[in-house]
mmCIF file of C-alpha atoms in Angstrom:
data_model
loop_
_atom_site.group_PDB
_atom_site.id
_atom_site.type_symbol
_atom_site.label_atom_id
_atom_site.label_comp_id
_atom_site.label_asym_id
_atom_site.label_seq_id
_atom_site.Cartn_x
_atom_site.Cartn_y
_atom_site.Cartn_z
ATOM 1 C CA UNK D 195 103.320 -39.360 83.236
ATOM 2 C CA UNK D 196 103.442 -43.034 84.110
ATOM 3 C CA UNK D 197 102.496 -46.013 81.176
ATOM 4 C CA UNK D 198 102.176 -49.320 81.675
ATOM 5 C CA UNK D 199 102.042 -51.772 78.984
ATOM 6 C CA UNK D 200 101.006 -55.692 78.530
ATOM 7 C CA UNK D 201 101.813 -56.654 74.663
ATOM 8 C CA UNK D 202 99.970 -59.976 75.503
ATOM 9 C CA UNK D 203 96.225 -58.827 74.795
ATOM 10 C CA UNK D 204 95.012 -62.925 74.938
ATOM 11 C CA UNK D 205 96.989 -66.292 75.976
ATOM 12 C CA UNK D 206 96.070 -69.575 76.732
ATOM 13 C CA UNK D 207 97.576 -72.055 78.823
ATOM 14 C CA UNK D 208 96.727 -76.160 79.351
ATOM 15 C CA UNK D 209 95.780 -76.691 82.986
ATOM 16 C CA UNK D 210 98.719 -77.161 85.426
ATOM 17 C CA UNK D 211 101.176 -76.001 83.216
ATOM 18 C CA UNK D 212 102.967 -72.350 84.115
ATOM 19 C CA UNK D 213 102.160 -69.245 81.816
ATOM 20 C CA UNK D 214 104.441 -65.577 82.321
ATOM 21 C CA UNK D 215 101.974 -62.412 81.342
ATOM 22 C CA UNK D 216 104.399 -59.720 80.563
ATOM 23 C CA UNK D 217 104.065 -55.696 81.565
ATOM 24 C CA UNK D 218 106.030 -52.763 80.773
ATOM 25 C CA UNK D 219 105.817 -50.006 82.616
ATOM 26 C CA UNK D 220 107.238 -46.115 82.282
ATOM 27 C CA UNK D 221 108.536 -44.018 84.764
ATOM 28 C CA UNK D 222 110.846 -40.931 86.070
ATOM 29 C CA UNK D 223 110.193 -42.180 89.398
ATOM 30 C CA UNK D 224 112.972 -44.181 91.795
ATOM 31 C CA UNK D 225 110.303 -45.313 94.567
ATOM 32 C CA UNK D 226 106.799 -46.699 93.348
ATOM 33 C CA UNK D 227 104.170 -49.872 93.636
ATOM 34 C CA UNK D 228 103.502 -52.308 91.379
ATOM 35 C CA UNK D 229 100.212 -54.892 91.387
ATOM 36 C CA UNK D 230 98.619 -57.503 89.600
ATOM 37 C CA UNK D 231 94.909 -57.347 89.334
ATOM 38 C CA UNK D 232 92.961 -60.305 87.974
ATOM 39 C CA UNK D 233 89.615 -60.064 86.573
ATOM 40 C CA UNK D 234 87.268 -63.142 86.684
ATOM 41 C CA UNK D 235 84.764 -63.124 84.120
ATOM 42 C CA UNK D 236 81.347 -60.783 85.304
ATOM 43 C CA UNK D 237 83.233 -61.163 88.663
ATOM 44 C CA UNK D 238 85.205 -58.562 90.733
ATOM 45 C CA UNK D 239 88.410 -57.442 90.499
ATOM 46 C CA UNK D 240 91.005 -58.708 92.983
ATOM 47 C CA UNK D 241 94.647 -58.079 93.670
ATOM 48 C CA UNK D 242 96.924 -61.452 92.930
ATOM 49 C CA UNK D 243 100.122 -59.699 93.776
ATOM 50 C CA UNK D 244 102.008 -56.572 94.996
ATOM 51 C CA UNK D 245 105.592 -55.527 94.672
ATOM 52 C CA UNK D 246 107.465 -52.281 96.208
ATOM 53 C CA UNK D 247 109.889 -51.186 93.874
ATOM 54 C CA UNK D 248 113.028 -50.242 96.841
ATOM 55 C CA UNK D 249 112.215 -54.490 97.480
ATOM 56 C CA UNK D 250 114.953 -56.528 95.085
ATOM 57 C CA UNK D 251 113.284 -60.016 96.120
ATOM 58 C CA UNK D 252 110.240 -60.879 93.623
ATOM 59 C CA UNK D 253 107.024 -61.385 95.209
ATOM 60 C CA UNK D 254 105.299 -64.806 95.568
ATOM 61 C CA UNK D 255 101.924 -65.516 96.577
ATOM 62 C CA UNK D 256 101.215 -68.969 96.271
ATOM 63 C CA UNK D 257 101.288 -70.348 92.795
ATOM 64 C CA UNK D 258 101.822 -66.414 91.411
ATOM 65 C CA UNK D 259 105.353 -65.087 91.564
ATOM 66 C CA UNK D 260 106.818 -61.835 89.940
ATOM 67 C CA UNK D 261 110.068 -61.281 87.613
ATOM 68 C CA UNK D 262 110.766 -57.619 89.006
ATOM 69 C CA UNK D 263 113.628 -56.093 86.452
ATOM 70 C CA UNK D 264 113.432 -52.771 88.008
ATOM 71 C CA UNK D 265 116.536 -51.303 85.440
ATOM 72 C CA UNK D 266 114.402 -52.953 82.169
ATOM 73 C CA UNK D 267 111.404 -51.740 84.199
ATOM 74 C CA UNK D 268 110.135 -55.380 83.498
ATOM 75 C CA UNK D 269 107.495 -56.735 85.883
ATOM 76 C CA UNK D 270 105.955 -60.363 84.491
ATOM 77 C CA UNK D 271 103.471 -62.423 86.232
ATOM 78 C CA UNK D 272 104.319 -66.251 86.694
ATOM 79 C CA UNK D 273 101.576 -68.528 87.252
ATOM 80 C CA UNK D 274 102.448 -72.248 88.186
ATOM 81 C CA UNK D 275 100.341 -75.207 88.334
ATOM 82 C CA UNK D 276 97.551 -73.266 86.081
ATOM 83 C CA UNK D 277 94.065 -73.666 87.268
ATOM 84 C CA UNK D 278 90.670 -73.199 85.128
ATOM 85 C CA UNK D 279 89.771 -70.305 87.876
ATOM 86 C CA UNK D 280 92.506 -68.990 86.938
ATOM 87 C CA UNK D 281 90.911 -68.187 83.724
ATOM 88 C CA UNK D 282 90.530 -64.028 83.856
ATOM 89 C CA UNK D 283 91.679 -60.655 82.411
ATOM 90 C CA UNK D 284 95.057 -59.781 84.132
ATOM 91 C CA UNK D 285 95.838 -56.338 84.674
ATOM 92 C CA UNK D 286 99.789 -55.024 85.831
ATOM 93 C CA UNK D 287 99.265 -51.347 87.382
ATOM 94 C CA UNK D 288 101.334 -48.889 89.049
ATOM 95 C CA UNK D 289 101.322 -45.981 91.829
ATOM 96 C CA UNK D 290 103.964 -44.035 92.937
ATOM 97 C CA UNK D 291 104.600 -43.752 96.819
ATOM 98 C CA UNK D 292 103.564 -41.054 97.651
ATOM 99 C CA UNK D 293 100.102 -41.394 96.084
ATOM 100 C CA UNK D 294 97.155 -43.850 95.410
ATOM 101 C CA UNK D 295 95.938 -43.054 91.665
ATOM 102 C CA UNK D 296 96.617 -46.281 89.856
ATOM 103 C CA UNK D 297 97.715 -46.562 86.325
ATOM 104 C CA UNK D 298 96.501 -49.557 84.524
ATOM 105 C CA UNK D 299 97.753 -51.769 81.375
ATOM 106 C CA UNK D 300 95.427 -53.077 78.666
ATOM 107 C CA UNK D 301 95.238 -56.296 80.406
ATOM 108 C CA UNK D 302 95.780 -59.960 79.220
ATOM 109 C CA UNK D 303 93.060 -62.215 78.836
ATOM 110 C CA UNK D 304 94.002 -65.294 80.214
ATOM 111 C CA UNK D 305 92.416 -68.772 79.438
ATOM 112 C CA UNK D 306 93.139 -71.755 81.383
ATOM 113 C CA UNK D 307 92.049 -75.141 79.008
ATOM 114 C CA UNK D 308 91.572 -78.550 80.111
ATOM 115 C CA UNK U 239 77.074 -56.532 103.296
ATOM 116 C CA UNK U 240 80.925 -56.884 102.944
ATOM 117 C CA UNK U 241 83.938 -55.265 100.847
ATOM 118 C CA UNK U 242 82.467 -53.223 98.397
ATOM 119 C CA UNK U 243 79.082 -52.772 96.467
ATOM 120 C CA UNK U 244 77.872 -50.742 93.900
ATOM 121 C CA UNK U 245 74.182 -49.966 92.807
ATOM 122 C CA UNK U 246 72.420 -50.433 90.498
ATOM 123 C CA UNK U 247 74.488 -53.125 88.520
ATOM 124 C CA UNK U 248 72.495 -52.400 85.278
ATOM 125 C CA UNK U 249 71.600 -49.150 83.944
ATOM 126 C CA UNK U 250 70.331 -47.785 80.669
ATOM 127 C CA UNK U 251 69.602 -44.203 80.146
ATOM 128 C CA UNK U 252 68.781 -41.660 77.539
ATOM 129 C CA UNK U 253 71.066 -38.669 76.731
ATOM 130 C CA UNK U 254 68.604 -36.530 78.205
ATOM 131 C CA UNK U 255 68.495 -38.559 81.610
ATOM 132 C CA UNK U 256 69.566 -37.705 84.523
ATOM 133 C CA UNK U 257 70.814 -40.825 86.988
ATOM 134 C CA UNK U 258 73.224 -41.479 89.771
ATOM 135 C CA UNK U 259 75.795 -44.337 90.577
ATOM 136 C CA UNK U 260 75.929 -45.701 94.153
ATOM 137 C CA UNK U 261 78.496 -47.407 95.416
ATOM 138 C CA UNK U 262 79.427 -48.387 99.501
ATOM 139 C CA UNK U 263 82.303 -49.545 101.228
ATOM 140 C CA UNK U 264 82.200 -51.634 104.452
ATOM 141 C CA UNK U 265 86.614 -51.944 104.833
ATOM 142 C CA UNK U 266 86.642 -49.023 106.940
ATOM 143 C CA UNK U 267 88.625 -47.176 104.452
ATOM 144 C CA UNK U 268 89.321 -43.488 103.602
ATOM 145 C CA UNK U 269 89.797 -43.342 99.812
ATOM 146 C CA UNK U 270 87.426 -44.493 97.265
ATOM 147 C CA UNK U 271 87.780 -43.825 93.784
ATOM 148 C CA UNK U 272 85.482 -43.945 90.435
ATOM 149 C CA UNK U 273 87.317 -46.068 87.179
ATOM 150 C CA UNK U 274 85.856 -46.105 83.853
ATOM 151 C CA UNK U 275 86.686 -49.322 81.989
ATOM 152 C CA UNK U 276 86.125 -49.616 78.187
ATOM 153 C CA UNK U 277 85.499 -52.170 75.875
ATOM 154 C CA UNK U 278 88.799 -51.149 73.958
ATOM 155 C CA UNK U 279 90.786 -48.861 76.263
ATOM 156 C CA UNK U 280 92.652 -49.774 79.583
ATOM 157 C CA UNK U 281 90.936 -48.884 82.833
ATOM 158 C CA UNK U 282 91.016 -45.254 83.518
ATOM 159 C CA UNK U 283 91.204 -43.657 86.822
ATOM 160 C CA UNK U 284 88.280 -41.005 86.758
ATOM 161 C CA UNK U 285 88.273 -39.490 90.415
ATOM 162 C CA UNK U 286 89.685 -40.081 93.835
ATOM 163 C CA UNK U 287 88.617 -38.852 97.231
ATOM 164 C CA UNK U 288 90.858 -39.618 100.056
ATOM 165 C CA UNK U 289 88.900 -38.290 103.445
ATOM 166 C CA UNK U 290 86.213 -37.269 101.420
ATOM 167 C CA UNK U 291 88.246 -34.267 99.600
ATOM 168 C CA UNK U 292 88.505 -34.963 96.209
ATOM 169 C CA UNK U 293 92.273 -35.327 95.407
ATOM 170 C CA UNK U 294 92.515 -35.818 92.210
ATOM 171 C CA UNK U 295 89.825 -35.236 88.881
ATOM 172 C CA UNK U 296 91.447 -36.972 85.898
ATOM 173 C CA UNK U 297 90.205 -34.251 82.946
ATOM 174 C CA UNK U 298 86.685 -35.842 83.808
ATOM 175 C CA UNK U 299 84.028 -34.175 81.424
ATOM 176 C CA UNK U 300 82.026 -32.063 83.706
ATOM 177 C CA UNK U 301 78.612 -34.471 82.952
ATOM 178 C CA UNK U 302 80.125 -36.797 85.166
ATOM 179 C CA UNK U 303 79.622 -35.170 88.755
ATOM 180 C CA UNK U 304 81.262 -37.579 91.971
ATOM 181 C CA UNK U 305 80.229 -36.775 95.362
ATOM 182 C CA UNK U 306 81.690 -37.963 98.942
ATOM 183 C CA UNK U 307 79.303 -37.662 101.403
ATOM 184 C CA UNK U 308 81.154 -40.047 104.100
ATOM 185 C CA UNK U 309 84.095 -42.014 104.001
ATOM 186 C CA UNK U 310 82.049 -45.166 103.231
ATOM 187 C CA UNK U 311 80.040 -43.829 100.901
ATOM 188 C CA UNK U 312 80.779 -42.206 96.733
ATOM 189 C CA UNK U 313 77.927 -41.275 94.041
ATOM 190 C CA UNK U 314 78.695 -40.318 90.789
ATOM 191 C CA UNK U 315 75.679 -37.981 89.147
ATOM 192 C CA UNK U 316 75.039 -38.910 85.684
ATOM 193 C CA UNK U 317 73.509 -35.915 83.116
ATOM 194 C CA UNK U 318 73.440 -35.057 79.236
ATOM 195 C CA UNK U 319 76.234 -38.289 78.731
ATOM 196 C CA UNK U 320 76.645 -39.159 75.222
ATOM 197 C CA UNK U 321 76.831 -43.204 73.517
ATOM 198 C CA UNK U 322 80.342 -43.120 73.639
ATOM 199 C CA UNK U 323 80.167 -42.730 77.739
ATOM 200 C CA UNK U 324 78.414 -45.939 77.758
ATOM 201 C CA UNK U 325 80.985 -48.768 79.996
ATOM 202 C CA UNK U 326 81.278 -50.252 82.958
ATOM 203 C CA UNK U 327 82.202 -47.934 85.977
ATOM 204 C CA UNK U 328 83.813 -49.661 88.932
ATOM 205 C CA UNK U 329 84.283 -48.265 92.330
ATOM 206 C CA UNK U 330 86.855 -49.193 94.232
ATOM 207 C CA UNK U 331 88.572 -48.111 98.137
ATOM 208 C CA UNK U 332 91.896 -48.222 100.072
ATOM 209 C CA UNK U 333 93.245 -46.443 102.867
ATOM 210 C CA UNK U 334 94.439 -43.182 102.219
ATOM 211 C CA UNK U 335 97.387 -41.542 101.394
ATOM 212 C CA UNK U 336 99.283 -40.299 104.201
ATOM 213 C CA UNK U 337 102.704 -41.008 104.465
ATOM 214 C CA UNK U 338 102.919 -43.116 101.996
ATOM 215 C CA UNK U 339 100.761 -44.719 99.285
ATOM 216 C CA UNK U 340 101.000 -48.130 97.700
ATOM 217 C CA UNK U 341 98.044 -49.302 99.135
ATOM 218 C CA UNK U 342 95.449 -52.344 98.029
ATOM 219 C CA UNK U 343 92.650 -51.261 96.276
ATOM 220 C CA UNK U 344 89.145 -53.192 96.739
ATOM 221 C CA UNK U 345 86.992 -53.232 93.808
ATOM 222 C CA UNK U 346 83.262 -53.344 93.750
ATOM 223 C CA UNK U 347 81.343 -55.050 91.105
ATOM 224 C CA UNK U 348 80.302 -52.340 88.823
ATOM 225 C CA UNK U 349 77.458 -50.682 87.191
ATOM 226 C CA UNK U 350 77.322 -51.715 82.939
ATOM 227 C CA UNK U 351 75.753 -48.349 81.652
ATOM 228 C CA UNK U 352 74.358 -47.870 78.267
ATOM 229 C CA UNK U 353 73.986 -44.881 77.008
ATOM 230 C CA UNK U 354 71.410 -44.974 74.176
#
């Protein structure tokens, strides 16, 4: 079975600085997905980013870029030029290919001061 | 109505009650699946139907019943739950699985139950 972990449960950041959320993950498994879901406060959740696993380059979306250490099975969040939306539980997940059940971290509350 | 939506977003029941959770997708997806997300533990994955087969049942106490009527529609039945069952339950929807997974999921809002 697949774990994911986020040793971060809380972190802060000043606005329009750059904060890295770490996640952990577990796995047997050679081809898989990973994502970054934020959660806004009583808001829904959305995906920030997605990585394949057989893709070496990071992902970047914006002002949110991956560190994707597929041998220390390592995936961190980067966020750049912090915002206060960006203010929001963070939760790394991951799926195999060949199927869609997600397995989610703890999540990291994120908050974004001015 | 767009993405996805979930009904009623508040509900408090007895243990004795019987309810149901609605939710609706308008993506024009073919897998939707029912989370359970905790105060204290990380979201779990409760049930997945992908073409309105259910795939996958993760140990899910048999209180909680889903159903699948349509592709753009998922219920989950609600009967005899106990305190501890009380969180919110998010819906969610993606395509499905076919040759591959890996696949956005959309989330709906959520229903906060409390289970008195």
């Amino acid at each position: 079975a697949q774990t994911v972990t986020q040793s971060q449960p809380e972190m802060s950041v000043q606005e329009a600085e750059t904060v890295t959320l770490s996640c952990t993950y577990d796995t047997s498994e050679n081809n898989y997905y990973l994502f970054w879901y934020k959660q806004p406060p009583s808001r829904q959740m959305i995906l920030v980013i997605r990585q394949e696993a057989y893709k070496q380059q990071n992902a970047t979306e914006n002002r949110f870029s991956v560190n994707f250490q597929k041998a220390a099975k390592s995936f961190s969040l980067k966020i750049s030029d912090s915002q206060l939306g960006d203010t929001a539980m963070y939760f790394c997940a991951f799926t195999n290919n060949a199927g869609n059940m997600l397995t989610f971290g703890g999540g990291t509350r994120l908050m974004v001061k001015p | 109505e767009t993405g996805v939506t979930q009904t009623p977003r508040h509900l408090v029941m007895g243990m004795t009650n019987k309810k149901s959770l609605k939710c609706e997708q308008h993506l024009g997806h073919n897998a939707m699946y029912w989370y359970k997300q905790s105060a204290k533990k990380p979201l779990e994955l409760m049930f997945v139907y992908n073409f309105k087969e259910q795939t996958e049942n993760n140990s899910v106490p048999s209180r909680f019943s889903p159903e699948c009527p349509n592709s753009s529609h998922l219920f989950l039945h609600l009967h005899t739950l106990q305190p501890e069952d009380s969180a919110l339950y998010l819906c969610a929807s993606s395509q499905a699985v076919q040759t591959s997974g890996g696949y956005e999921q959309f989330f709906g809002p959520g229903t906060r139950l409390t289970v008195l």
